[in-house]
Short mmCIF file of C-alpha atoms and ligand atoms in Angstrom, two decimals:
data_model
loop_
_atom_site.label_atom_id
_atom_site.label_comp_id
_atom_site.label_asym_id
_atom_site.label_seq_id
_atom_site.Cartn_x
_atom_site.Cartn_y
_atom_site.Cartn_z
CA UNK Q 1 19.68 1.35 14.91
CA UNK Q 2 19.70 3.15 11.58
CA UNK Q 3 17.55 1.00 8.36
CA UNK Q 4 21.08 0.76 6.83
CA UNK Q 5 22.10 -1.14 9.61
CA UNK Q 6 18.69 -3.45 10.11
CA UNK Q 7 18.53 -4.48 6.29
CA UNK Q 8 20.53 -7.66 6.05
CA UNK Q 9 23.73 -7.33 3.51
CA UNK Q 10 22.79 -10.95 2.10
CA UNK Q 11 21.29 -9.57 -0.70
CA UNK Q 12 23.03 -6.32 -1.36
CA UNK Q 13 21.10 -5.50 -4.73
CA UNK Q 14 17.80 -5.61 -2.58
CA UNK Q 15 19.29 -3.46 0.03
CA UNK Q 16 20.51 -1.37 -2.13
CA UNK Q 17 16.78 -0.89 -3.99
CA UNK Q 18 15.19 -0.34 -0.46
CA UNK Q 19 17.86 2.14 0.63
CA UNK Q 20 17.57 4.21 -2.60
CA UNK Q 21 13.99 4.47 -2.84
CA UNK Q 22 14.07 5.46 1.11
CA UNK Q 23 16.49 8.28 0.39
CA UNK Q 24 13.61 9.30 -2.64
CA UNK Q 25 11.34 9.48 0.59
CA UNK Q 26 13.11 12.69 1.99
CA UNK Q 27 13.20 14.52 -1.80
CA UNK Q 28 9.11 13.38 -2.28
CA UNK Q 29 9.10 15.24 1.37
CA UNK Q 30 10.69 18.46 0.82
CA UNK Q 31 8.16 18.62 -2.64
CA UNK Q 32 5.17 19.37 -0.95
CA UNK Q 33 5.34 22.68 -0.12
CA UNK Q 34 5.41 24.37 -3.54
CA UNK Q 35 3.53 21.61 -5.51
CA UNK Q 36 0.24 21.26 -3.92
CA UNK Q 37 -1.83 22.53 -7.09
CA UNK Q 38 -3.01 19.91 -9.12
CA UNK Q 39 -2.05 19.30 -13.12
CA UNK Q 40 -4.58 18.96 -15.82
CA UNK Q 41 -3.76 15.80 -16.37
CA UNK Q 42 -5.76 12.46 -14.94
CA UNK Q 43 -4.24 8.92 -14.99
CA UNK Q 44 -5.31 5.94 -16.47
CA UNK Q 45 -8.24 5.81 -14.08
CA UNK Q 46 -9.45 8.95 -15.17
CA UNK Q 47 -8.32 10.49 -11.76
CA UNK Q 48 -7.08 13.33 -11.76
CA UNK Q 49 -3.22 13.88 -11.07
CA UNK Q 50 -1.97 16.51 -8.44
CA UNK Q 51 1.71 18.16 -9.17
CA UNK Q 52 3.24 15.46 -6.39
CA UNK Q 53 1.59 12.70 -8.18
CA UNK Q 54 3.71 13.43 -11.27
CA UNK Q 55 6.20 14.82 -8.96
CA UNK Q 56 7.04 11.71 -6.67
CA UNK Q 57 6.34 9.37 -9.96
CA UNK Q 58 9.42 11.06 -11.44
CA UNK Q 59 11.70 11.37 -8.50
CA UNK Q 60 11.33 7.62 -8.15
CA UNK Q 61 11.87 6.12 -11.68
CA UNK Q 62 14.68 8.47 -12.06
CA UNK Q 63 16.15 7.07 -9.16
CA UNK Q 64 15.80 3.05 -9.96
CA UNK Q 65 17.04 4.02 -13.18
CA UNK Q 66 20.32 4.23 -11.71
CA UNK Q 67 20.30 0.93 -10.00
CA UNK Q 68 21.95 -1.66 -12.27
CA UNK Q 69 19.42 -4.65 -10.59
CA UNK Q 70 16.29 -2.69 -11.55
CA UNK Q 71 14.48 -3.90 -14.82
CA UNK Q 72 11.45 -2.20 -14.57
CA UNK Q 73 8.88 -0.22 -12.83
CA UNK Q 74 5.17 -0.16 -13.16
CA UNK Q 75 3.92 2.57 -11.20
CA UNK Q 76 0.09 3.57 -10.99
CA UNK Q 77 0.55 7.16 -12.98
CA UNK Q 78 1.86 5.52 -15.63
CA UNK Q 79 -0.07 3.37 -18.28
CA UNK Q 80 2.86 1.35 -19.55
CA UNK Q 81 5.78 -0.55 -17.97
CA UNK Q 82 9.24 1.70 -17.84
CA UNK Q 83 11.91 -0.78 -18.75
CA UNK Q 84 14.90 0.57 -17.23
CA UNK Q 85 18.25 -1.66 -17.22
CA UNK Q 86 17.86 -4.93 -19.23
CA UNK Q 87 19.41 -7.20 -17.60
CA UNK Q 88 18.40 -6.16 -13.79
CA UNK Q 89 17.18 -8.63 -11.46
CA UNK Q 90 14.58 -6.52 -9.92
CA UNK Q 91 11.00 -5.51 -11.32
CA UNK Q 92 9.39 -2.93 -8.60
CA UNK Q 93 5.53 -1.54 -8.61
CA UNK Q 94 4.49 1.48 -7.44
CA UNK Q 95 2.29 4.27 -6.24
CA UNK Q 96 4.11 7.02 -5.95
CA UNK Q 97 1.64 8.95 -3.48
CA UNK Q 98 -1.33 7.33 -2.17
CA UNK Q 99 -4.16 9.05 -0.78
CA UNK Q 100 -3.09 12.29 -2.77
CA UNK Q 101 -6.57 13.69 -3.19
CA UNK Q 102 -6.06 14.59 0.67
CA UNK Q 103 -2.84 16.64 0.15
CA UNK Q 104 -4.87 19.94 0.46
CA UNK Q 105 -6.39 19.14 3.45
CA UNK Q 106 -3.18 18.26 4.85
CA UNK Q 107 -3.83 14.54 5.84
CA UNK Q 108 -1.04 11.70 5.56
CA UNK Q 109 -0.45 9.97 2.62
CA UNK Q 110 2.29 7.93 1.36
CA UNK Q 111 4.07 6.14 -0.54
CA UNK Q 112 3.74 2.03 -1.78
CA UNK Q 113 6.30 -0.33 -3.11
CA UNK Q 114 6.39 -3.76 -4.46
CA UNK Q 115 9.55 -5.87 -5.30
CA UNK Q 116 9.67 -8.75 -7.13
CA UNK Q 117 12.93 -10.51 -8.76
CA UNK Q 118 11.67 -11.08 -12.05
CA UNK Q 119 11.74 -8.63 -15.14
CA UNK Q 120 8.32 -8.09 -14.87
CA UNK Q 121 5.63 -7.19 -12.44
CA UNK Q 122 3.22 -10.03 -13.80
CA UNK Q 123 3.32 -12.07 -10.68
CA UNK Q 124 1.06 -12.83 -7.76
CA UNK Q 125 1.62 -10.97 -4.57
CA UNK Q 126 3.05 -14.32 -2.58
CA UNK Q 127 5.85 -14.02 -4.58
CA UNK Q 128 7.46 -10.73 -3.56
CA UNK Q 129 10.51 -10.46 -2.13
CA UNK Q 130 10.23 -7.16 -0.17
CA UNK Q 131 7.59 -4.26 0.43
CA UNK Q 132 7.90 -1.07 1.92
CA UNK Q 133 5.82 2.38 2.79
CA UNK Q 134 6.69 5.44 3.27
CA UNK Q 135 4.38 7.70 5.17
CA UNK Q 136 4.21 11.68 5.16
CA UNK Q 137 2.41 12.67 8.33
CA UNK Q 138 3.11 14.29 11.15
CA UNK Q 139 6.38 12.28 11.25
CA UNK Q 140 7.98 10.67 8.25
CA UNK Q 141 8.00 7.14 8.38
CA UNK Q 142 9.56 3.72 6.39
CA UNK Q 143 7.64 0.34 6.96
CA UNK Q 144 9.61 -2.68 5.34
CA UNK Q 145 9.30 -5.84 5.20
CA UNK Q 146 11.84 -8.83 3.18
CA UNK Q 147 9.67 -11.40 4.41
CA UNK Q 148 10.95 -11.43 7.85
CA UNK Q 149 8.79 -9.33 9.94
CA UNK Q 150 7.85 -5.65 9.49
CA UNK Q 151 9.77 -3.12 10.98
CA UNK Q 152 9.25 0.54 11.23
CA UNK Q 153 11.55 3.48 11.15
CA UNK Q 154 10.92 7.31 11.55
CA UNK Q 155 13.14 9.74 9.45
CA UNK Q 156 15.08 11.94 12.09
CA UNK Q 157 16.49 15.74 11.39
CA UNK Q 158 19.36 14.41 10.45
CA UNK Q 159 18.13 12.41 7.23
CA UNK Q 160 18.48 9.06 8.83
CA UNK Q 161 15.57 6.48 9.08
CA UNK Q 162 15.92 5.27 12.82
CA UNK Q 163 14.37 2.21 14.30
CA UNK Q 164 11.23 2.76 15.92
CA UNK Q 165 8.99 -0.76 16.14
CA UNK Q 166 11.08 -4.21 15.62
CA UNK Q 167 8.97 -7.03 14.11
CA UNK Q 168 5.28 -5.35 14.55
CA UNK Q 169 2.47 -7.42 14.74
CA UNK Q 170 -1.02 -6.51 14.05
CA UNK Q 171 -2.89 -4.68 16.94
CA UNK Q 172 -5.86 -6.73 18.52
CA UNK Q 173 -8.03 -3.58 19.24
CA UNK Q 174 -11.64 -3.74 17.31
CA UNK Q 175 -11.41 -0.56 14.00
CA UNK Q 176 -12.90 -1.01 11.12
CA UNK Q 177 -12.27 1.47 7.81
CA UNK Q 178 -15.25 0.49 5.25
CA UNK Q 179 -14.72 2.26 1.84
CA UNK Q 180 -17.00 2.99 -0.98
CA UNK Q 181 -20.69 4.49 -0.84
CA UNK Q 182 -22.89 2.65 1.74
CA UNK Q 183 -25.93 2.60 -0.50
CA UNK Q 184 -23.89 0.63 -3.51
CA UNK Q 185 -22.71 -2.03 -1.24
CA UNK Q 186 -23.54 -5.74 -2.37
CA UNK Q 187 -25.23 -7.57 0.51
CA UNK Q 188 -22.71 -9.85 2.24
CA UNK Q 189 -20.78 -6.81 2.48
CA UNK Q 190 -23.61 -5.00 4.49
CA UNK Q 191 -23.72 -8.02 6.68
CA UNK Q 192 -20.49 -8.06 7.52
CA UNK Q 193 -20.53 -4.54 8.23
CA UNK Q 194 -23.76 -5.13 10.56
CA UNK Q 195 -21.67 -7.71 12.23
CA UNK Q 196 -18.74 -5.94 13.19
CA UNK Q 197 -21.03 -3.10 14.32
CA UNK Q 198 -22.76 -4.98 16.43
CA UNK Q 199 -19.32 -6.17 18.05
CA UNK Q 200 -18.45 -3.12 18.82
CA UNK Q 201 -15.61 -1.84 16.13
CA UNK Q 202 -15.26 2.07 15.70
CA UNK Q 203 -15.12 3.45 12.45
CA UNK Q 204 -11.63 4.87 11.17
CA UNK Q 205 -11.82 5.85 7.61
CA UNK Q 206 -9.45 8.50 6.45
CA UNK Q 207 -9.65 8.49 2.68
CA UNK Q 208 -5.84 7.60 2.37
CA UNK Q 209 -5.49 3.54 1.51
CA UNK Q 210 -1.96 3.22 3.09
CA UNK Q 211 -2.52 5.71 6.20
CA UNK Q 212 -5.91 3.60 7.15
CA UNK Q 213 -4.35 0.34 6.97
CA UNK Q 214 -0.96 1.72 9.36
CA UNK Q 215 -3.64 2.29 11.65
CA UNK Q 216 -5.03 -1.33 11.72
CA UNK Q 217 -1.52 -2.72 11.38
CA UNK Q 218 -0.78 -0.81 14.64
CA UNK Q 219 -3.99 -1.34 16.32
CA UNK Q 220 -5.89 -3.97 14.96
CA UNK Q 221 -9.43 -4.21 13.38
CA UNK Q 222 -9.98 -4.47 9.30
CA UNK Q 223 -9.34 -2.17 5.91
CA UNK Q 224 -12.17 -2.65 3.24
CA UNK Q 225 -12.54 -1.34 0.06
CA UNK Q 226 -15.28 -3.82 -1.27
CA UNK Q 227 -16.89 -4.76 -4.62
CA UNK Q 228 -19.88 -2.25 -4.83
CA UNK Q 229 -23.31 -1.88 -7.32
CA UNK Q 230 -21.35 -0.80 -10.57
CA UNK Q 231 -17.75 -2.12 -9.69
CA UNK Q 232 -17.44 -5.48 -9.34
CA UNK Q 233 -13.61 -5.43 -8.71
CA UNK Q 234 -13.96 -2.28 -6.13
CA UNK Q 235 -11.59 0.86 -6.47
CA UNK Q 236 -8.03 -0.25 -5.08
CA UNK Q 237 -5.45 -1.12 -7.86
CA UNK Q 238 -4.14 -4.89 -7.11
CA UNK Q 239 -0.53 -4.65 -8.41
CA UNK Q 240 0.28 -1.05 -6.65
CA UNK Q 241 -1.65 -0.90 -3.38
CA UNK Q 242 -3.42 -4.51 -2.68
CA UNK Q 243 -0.48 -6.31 -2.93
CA UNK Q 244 2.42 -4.89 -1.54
CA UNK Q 245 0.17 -3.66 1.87
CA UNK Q 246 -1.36 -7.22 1.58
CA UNK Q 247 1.99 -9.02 1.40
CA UNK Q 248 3.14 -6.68 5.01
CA UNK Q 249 -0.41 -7.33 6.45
CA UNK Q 250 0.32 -10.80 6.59
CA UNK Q 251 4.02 -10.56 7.26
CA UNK Q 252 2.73 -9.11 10.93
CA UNK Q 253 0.73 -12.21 11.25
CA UNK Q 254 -3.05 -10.88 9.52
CA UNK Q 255 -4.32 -11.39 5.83
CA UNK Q 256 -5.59 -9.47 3.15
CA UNK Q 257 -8.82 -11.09 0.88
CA UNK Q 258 -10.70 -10.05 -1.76
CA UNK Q 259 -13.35 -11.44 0.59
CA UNK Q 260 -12.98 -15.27 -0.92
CA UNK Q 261 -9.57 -16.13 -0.84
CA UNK Q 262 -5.82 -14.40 -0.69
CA UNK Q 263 -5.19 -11.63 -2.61
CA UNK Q 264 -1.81 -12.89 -2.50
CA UNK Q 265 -2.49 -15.95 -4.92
CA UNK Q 266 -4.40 -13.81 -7.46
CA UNK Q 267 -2.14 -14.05 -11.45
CA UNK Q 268 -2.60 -10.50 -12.63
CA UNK Q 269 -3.53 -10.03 -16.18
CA UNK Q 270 -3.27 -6.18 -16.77
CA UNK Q 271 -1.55 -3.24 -15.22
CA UNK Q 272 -4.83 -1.70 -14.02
CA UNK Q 273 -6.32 -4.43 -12.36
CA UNK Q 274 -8.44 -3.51 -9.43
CA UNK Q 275 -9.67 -6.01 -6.66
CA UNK Q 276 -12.31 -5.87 -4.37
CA UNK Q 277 -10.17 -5.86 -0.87
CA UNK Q 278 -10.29 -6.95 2.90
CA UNK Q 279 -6.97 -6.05 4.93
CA UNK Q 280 -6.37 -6.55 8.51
CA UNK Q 281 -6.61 -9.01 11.22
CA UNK Q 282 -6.96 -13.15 10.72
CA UNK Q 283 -10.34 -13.00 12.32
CA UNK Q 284 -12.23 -10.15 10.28
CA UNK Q 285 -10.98 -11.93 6.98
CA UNK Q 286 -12.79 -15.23 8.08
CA UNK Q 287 -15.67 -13.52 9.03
CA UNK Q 288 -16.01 -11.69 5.83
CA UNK Q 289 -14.88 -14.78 3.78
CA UNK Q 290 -17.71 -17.10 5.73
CA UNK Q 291 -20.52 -14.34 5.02
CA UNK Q 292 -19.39 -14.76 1.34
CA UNK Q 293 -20.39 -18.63 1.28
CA UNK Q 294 -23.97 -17.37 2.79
O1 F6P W 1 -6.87 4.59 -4.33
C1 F6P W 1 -6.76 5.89 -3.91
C2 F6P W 1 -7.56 6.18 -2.66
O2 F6P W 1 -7.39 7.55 -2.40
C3 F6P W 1 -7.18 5.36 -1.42
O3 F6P W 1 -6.02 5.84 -0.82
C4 F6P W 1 -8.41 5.49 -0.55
O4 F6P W 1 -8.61 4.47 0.38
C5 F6P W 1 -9.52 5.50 -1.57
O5 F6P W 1 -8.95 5.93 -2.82
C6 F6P W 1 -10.62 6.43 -1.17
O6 F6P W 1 -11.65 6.31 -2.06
P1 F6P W 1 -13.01 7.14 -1.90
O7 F6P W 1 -12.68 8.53 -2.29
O8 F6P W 1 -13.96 6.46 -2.81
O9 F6P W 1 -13.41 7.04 -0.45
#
């Protein structure tokens, strides 16, 4: 079955949304062979910006610009809002190409989306209506979810995204993917590392936020990217990658934390927010949220 066929046609504007930013996947594809320089440019976290960064940024607003239902985008190279068609049901967040610091070394990043029906991307993460990633590794894949199970498609020669995995559920196996530098970790974070250690759970840590937490979706096991000595909010940007990959986490039956409650009930307050985050299976988040009351 082709994604054209699996998306239901009760709301077409949201089909619609998903199917045109899936068909921005194969064009973001066929970029990375001549762009892999970087710019001298950084975004508003000072990082700085590789050609696809810009590149996939513009080949996706330009896209939702055409879609009548799409108000706005807020996308994580950008520091402002881009109100497209007033009007439009639709407000969608972004990042365009996660994990793009890894593009030279040829490791699998992707793209995150958000999509919310309001005008603006002010909302907490519970109240999406649909989520999606698109990942460029060895194959090209489309994870969505409308808040009926996440299902998984791989893009075939022929430009069509074809069913792979119906209604996944997280994996059960024991990976764990701890972020930031160990010596700047706060202590119930250590703990909770010693603890999962001492369970047993191999270490998967990639460097790309989306491509890690595929891997625990699919196998199991927990994504952190904690609060550390010097950030008390972490790295990870809540609007563009917490939520959306927090909202699909739990969709497949796990939970994503900001290790002492949902990340899905936090009210953002600016664009750039960044949250402290735990992503994976139902027992890893209670263990880290328990060591938090300690
Ligand atoms: O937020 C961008 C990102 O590249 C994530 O994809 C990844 O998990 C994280 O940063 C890696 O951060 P660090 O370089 O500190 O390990």
């Amino acid at each position: 079955m082709f994604l054209e066929e699996h998306i239901p046609a009760t709301d077409p504007d949201l089909k619609d949304l998903i199917l045109k930013i899936a068909d921005q996947g194969m064009v973001i594809r066929a970029g990375f062979q001549c762009r892999q320089e970087s710019c001298d440019t950084t975004n508003v976290y000072g990082e700085t910006q590789v050609q696809m960064d810009v590149f996939a940024d513009e080949v996706i607003v330009t896209a939702l610009g055409k879609l009548d239902c799409v108000n706005s985008v807020a996308s994580e190279e950008r520091p402002d809002i881009v109100s497209l068609n007033k009007g439009g049901a639709f407000s969608v967040t972004m990042d365009p190409l996660d994990g793009s610091s890894l593009m030279g070394v040829n490791l699998t990043v992707g793209t995150i989306i958000g999509i919310y029906r309001n005008s603006s991307p002010f909302n907490p993460g519970r109240e999406m209506v649909g989520a999606l990633y698109i990942l460029y590794g060895p194959l090209t894949t489309l994870t969505y979810t409308i808040g009926k199970g996440v299902h998984e498609f791989v893009l075939n020669e022929g430009g069509s995204y074809q069913l792979q995995h119906e209604d996944l559920r997280i994996g059960s196996s024991r990976l764990y993917a701890p972020g930031a530098l160990r010596k700047k970790w706060l202590p119930p974070h250590r703990r909770f590392i010693r603890k999962l250690e001492e369970k047993g759970y191999k270490l998967r840590f990639s460097g790309s936020f989306v491509a890690d937490v595929h891997q625990i979706l699919h196998k199991g096991g927990v994504f952190t990217y904690p609060a550390f000595e010097g950030s008390e909010d972490g790295k990870l940007r809540l609007l563009f990658e917490a939520n959306p990959m927090g909202f699909m986490i739990t969709q497949a039956g796990g939970a994503a934390s900001n290790g002492r409650g949902n990340i899905l009930d936090i009210s953002p307050d600016k664009l750039d927010q960044r949250v402290p985050i735990y992503i994976g299976g139902k027992r890893e988040i209670s263990m880290i949220e328990e060591e938090m009351l300690i």
